PDB file of C-alpha atoms in Angstrom:
ATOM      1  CA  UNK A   1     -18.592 -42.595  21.069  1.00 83.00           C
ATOM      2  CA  UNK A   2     -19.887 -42.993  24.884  1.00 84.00           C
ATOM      3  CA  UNK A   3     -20.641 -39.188  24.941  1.00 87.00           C
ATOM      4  CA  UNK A   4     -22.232 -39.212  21.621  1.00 85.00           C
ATOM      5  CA  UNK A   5     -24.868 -42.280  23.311  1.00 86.00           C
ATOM      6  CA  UNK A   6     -25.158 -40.575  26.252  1.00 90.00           C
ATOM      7  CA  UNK A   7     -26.630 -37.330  24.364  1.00 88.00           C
ATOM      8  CA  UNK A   8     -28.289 -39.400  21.916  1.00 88.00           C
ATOM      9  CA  UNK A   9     -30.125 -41.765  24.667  1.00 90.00           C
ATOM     10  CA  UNK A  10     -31.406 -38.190  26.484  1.00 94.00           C
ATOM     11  CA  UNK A  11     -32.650 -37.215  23.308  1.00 93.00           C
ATOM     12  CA  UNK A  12     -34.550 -41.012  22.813  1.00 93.00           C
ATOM     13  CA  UNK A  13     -35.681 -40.869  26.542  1.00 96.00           C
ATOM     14  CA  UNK A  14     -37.291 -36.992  26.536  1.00 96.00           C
ATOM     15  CA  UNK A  15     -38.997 -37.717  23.280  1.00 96.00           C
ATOM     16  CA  UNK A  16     -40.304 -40.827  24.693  1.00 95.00           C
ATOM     17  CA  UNK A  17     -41.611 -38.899  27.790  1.00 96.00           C
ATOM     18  CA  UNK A  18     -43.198 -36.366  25.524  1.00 97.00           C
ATOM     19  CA  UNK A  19     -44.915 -39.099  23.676  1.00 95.00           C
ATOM     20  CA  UNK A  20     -46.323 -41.006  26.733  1.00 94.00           C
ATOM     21  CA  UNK A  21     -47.496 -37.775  28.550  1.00 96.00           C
ATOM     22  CA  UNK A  22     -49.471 -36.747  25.143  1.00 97.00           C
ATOM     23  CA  UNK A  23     -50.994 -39.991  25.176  1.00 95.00           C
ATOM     24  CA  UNK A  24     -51.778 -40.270  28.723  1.00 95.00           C
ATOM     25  CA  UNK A  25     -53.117 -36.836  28.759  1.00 97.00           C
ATOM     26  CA  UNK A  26     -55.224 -37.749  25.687  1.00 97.00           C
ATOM     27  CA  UNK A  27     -57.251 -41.374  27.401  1.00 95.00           C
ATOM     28  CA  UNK A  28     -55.056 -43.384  25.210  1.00 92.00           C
ATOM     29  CA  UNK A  29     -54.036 -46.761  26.902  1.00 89.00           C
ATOM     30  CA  UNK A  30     -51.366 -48.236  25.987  1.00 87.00           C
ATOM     31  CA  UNK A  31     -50.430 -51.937  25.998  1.00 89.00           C
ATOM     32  CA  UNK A  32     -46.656 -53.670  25.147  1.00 89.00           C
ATOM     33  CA  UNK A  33     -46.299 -56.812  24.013  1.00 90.00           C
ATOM     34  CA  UNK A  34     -46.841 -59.250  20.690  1.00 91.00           C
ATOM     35  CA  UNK A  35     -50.183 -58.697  19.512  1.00 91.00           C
ATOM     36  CA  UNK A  36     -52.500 -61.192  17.256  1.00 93.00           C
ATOM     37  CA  UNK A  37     -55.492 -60.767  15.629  1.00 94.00           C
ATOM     38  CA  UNK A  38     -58.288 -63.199  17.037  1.00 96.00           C
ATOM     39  CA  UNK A  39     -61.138 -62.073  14.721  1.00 95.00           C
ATOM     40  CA  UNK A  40     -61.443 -59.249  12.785  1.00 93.00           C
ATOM     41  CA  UNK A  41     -62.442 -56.767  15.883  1.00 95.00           C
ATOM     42  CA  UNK A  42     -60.511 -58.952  18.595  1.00 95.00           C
ATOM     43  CA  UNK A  43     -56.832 -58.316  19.542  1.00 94.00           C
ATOM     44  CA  UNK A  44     -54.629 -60.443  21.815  1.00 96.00           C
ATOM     45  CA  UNK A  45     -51.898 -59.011  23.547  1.00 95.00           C
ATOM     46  CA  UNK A  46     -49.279 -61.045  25.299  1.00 97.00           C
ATOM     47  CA  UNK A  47     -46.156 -60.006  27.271  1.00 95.00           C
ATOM     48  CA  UNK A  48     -44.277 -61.222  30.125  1.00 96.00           C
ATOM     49  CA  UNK A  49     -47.008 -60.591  32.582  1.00 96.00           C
ATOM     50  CA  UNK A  50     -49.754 -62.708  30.982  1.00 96.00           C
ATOM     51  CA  UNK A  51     -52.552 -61.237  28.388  1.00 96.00           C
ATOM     52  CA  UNK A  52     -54.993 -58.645  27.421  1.00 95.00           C
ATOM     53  CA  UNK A  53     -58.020 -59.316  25.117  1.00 96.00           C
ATOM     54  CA  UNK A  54     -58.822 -55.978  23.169  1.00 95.00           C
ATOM     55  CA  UNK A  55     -62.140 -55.221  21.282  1.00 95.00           C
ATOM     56  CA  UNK A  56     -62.577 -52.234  19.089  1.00 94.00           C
ATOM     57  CA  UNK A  57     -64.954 -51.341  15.713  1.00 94.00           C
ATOM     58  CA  UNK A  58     -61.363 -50.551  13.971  1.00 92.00           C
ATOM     59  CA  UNK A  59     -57.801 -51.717  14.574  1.00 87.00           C
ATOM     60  CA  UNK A  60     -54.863 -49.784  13.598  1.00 83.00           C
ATOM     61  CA  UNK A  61     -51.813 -51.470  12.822  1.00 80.00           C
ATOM     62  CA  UNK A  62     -48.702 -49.880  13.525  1.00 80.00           C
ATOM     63  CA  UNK A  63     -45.492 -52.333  14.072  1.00 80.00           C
ATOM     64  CA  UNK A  64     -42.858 -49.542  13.549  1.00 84.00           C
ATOM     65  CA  UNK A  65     -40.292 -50.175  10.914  1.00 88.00           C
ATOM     66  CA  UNK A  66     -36.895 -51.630  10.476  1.00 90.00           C
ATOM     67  CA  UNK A  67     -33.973 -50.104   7.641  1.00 90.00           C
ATOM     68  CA  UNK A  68     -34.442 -51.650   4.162  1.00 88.00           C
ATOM     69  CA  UNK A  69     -32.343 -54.045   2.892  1.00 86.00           C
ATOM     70  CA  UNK A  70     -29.920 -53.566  -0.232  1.00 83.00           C
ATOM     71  CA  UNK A  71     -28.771 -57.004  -2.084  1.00 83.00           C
ATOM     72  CA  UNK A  72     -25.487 -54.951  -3.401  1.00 80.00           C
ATOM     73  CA  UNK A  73     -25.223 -54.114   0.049  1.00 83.00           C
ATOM     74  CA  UNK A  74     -24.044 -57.047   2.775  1.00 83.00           C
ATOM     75  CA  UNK A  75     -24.517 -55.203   6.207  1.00 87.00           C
ATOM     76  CA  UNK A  76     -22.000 -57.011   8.425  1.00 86.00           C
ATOM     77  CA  UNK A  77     -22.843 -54.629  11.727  1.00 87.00           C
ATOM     78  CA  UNK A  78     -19.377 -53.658  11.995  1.00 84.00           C
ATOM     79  CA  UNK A  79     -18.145 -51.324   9.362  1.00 84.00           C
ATOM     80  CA  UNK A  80     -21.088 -51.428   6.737  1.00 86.00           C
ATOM     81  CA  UNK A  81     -23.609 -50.664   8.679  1.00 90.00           C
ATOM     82  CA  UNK A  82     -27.533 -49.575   9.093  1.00 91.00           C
ATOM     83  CA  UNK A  83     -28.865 -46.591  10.453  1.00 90.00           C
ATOM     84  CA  UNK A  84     -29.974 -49.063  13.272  1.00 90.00           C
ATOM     85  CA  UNK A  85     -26.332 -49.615  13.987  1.00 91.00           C
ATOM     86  CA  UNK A  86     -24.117 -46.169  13.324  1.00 89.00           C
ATOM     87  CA  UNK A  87     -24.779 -45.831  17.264  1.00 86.00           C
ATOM     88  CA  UNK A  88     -23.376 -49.044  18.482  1.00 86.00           C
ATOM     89  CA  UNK A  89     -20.309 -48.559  16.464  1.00 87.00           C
ATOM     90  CA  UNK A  90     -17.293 -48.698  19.449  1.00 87.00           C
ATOM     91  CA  UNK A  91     -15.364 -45.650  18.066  1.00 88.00           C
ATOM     92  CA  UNK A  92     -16.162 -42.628  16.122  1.00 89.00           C
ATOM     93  CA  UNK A  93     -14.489 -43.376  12.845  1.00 88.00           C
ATOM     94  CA  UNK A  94     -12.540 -40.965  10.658  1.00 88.00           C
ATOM     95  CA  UNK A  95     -14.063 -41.372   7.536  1.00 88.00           C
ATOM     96  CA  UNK A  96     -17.998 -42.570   6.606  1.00 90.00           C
ATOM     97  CA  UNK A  97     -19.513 -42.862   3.276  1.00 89.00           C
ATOM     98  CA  UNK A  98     -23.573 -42.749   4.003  1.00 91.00           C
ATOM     99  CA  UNK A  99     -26.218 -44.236   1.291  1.00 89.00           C
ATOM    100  CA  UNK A 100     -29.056 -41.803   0.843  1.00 91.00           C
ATOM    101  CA  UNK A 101     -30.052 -38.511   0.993  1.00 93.00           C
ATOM    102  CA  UNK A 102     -33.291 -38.632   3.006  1.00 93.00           C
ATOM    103  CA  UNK A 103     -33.929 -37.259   6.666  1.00 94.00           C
ATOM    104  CA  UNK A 104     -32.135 -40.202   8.428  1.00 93.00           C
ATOM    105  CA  UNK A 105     -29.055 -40.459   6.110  1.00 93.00           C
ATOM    106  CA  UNK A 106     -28.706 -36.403   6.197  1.00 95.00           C
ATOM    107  CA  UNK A 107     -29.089 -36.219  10.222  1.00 93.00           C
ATOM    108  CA  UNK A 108     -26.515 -38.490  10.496  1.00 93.00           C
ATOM    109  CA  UNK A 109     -23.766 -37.591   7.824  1.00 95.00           C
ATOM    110  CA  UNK A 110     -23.998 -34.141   9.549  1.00 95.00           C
ATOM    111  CA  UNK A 111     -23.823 -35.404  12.844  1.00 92.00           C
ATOM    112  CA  UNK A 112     -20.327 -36.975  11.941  1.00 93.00           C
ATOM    113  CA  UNK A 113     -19.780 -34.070  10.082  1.00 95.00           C
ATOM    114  CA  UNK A 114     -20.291 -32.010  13.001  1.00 93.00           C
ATOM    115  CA  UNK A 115     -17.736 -34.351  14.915  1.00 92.00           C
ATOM    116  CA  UNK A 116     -14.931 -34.126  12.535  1.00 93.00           C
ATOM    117  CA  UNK A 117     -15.777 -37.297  10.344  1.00 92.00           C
ATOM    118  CA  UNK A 118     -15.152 -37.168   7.298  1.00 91.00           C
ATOM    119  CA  UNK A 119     -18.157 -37.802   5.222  1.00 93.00           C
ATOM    120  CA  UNK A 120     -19.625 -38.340   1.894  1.00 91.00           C
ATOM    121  CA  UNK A 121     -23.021 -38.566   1.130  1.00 93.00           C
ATOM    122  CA  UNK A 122     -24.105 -40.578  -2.025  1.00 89.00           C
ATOM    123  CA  UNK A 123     -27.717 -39.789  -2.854  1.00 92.00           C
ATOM    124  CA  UNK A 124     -29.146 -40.864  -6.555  1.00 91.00           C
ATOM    125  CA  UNK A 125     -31.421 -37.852  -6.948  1.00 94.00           C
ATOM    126  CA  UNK A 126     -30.314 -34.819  -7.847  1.00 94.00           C
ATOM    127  CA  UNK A 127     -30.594 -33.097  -4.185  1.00 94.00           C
ATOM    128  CA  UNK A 128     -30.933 -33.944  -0.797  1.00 96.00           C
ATOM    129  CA  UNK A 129     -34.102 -34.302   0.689  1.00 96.00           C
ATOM    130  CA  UNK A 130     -36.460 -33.697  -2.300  1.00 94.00           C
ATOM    131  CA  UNK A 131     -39.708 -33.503  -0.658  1.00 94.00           C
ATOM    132  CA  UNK A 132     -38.347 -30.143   1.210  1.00 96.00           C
ATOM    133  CA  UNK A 133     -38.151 -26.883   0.460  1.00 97.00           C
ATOM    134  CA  UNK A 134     -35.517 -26.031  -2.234  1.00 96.00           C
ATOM    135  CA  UNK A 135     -34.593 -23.248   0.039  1.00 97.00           C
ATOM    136  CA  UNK A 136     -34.130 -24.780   2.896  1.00 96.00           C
ATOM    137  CA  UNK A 137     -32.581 -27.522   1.452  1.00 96.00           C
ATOM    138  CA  UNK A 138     -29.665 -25.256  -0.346  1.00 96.00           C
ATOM    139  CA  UNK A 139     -28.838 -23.592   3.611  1.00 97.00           C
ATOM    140  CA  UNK A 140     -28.404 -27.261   4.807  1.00 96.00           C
ATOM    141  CA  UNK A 141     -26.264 -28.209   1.841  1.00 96.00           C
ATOM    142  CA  UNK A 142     -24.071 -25.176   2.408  1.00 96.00           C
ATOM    143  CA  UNK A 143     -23.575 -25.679   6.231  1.00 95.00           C
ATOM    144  CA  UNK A 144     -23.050 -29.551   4.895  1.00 94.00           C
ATOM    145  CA  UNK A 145     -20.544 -28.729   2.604  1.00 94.00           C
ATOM    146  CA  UNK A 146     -18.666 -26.087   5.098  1.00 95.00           C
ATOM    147  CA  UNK A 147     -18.286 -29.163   7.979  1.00 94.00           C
ATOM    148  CA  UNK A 148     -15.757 -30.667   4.822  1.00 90.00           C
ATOM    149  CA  UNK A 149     -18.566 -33.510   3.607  1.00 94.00           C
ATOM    150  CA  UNK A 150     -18.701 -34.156  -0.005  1.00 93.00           C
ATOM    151  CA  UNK A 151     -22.414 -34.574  -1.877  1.00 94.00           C
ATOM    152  CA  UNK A 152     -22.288 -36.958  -4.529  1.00 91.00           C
ATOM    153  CA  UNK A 153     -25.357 -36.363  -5.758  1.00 93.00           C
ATOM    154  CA  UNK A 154     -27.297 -38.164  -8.915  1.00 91.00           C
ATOM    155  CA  UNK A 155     -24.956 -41.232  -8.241  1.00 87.00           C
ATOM    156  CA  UNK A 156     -25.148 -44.908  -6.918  1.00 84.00           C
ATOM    157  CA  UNK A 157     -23.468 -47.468  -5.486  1.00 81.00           C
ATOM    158  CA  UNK A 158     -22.833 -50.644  -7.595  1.00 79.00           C
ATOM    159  CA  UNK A 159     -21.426 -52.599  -4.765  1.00 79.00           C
ATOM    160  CA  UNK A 160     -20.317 -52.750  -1.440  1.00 81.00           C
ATOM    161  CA  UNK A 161     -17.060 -54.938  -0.443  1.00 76.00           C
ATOM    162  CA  UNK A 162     -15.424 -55.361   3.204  1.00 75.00           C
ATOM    163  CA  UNK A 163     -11.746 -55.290   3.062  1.00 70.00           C
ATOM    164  CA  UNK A 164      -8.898 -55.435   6.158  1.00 66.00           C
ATOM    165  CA  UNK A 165      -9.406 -52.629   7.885  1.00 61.00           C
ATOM    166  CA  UNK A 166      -5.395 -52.285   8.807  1.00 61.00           C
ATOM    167  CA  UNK A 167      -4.364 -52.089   4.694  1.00 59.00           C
ATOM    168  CA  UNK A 168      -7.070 -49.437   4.260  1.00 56.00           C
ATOM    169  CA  UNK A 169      -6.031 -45.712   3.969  1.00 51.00           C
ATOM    170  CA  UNK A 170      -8.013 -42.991   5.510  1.00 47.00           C
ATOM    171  CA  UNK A 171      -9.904 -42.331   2.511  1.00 49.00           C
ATOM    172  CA  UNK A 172      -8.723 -42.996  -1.045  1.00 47.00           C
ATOM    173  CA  UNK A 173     -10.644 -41.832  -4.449  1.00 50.00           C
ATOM    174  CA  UNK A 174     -10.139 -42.778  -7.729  1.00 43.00           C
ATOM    175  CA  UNK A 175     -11.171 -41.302 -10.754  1.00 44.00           C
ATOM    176  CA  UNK A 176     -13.011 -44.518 -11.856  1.00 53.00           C
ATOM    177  CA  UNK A 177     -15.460 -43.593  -9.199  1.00 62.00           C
ATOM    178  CA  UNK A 178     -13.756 -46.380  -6.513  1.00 61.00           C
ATOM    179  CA  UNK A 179     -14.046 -45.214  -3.305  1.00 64.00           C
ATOM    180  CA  UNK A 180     -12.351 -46.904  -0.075  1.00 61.00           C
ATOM    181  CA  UNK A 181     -13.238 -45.739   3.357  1.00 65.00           C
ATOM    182  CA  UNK A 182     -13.286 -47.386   6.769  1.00 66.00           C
ATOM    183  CA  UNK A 183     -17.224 -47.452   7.089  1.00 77.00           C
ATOM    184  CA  UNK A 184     -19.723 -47.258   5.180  1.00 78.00           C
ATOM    185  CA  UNK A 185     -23.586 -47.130   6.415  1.00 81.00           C
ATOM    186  CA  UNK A 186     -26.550 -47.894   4.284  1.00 81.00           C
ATOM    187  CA  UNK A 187     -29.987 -45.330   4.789  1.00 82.00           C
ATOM    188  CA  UNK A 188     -32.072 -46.499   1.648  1.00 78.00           C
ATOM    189  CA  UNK A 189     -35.316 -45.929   3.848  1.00 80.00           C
ATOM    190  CA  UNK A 190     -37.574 -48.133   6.071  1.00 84.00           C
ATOM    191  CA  UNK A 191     -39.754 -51.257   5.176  1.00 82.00           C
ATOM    192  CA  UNK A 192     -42.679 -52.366   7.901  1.00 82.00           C
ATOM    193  CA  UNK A 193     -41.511 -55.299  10.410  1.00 78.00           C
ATOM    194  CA  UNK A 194     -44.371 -56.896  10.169  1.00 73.00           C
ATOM    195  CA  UNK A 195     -43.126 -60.868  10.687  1.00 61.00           C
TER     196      UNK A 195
END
């Protein structure tokens, strides 16, 4: 899992560069901390250093998001998990079930894939990523499918339960649609983090 980070966190970082030098390049200043509105053209910005007062005709207001929560789903950060958490699981595990068939579900069921995990993707639609090309979408399902991870497409999950890991088998099916598997990680999109 270390070597997975490590790539992952060069990845993060060189994207991050990318993203500073086009702003930089661009006159766009940019300012960390917790932000508040003062007035409706006034912004103030506090961080560890002290302040900034901003004033601008229009504010844009864009806090980033965090993973949507689930009620049938009780992420405990250890084996049913977020997509804000697959990466600070301590071991690769051997088999994943993953909760939706959008871009951040997909990269990372065939990411495991990819590593010898083996994966099933539930997705309640009938295809993955339905705002892309059919096309392109049928190539990624093939290569999908040839890294042995199962599509169980037009399906949902009911519920979610944690059980001891050490009476768990590898991965278990039955026909009434029960599935047990040593993690499980929800991607049922983003919602703003606004507090």
């Amino acid at each position: 899992m270390s070597d997975l980070n490590f790539r992952v966190n060069r990845v993060i970082e060189n994207e991050a560069a990318v993203l500073q030098d086009q702003l930089r390049r661009n006159n766009v200043e940019l300012f960390h901390g917790t932000a508040s509105f003062t007035d409706p053209h006034h912004l103030r910005v506090e961080n560890s250093t002290g302040f900034s007062e901003l004033e601008a005709e229009y504010l844009v207001v864009a806090t980033g998001t965090k993973p949507a929560t689930n009620s049938k789903v009780a992420i405990n950060g250890r084996n049913i998990i977020n997509s804000d958490q697959i990466l600070s699981m301590p071991v690769i595990p051997r088999t994943i079930i993953v909760v939706g068939g959008g871009v951040i579900g997909v990269e990372y069921a065939c990411m495991y894939a990819t590593l010898g995990v083996r994966v099933i993707i539930v997705e309640k639609r009938p295809r993955l990523l339905e705002f892309a090309d059919a096309e392109m979408v049928e190539a990624l399902s093939y290569h999908v499918r040839d890294r042995r991870a199962t599509m169980r497409l037009n399906e949902e999950v009911e519920s979610v339960e944690e059980c001891p890991t050490e009476k768990l088998p590898p991965i278990w099916e039955a026909t009434n649609g029960l599935w047990v598997m040593r993690s499980f990680m929800r991607s049922g999109g983003r919602e703003t983090s606004i507090a």
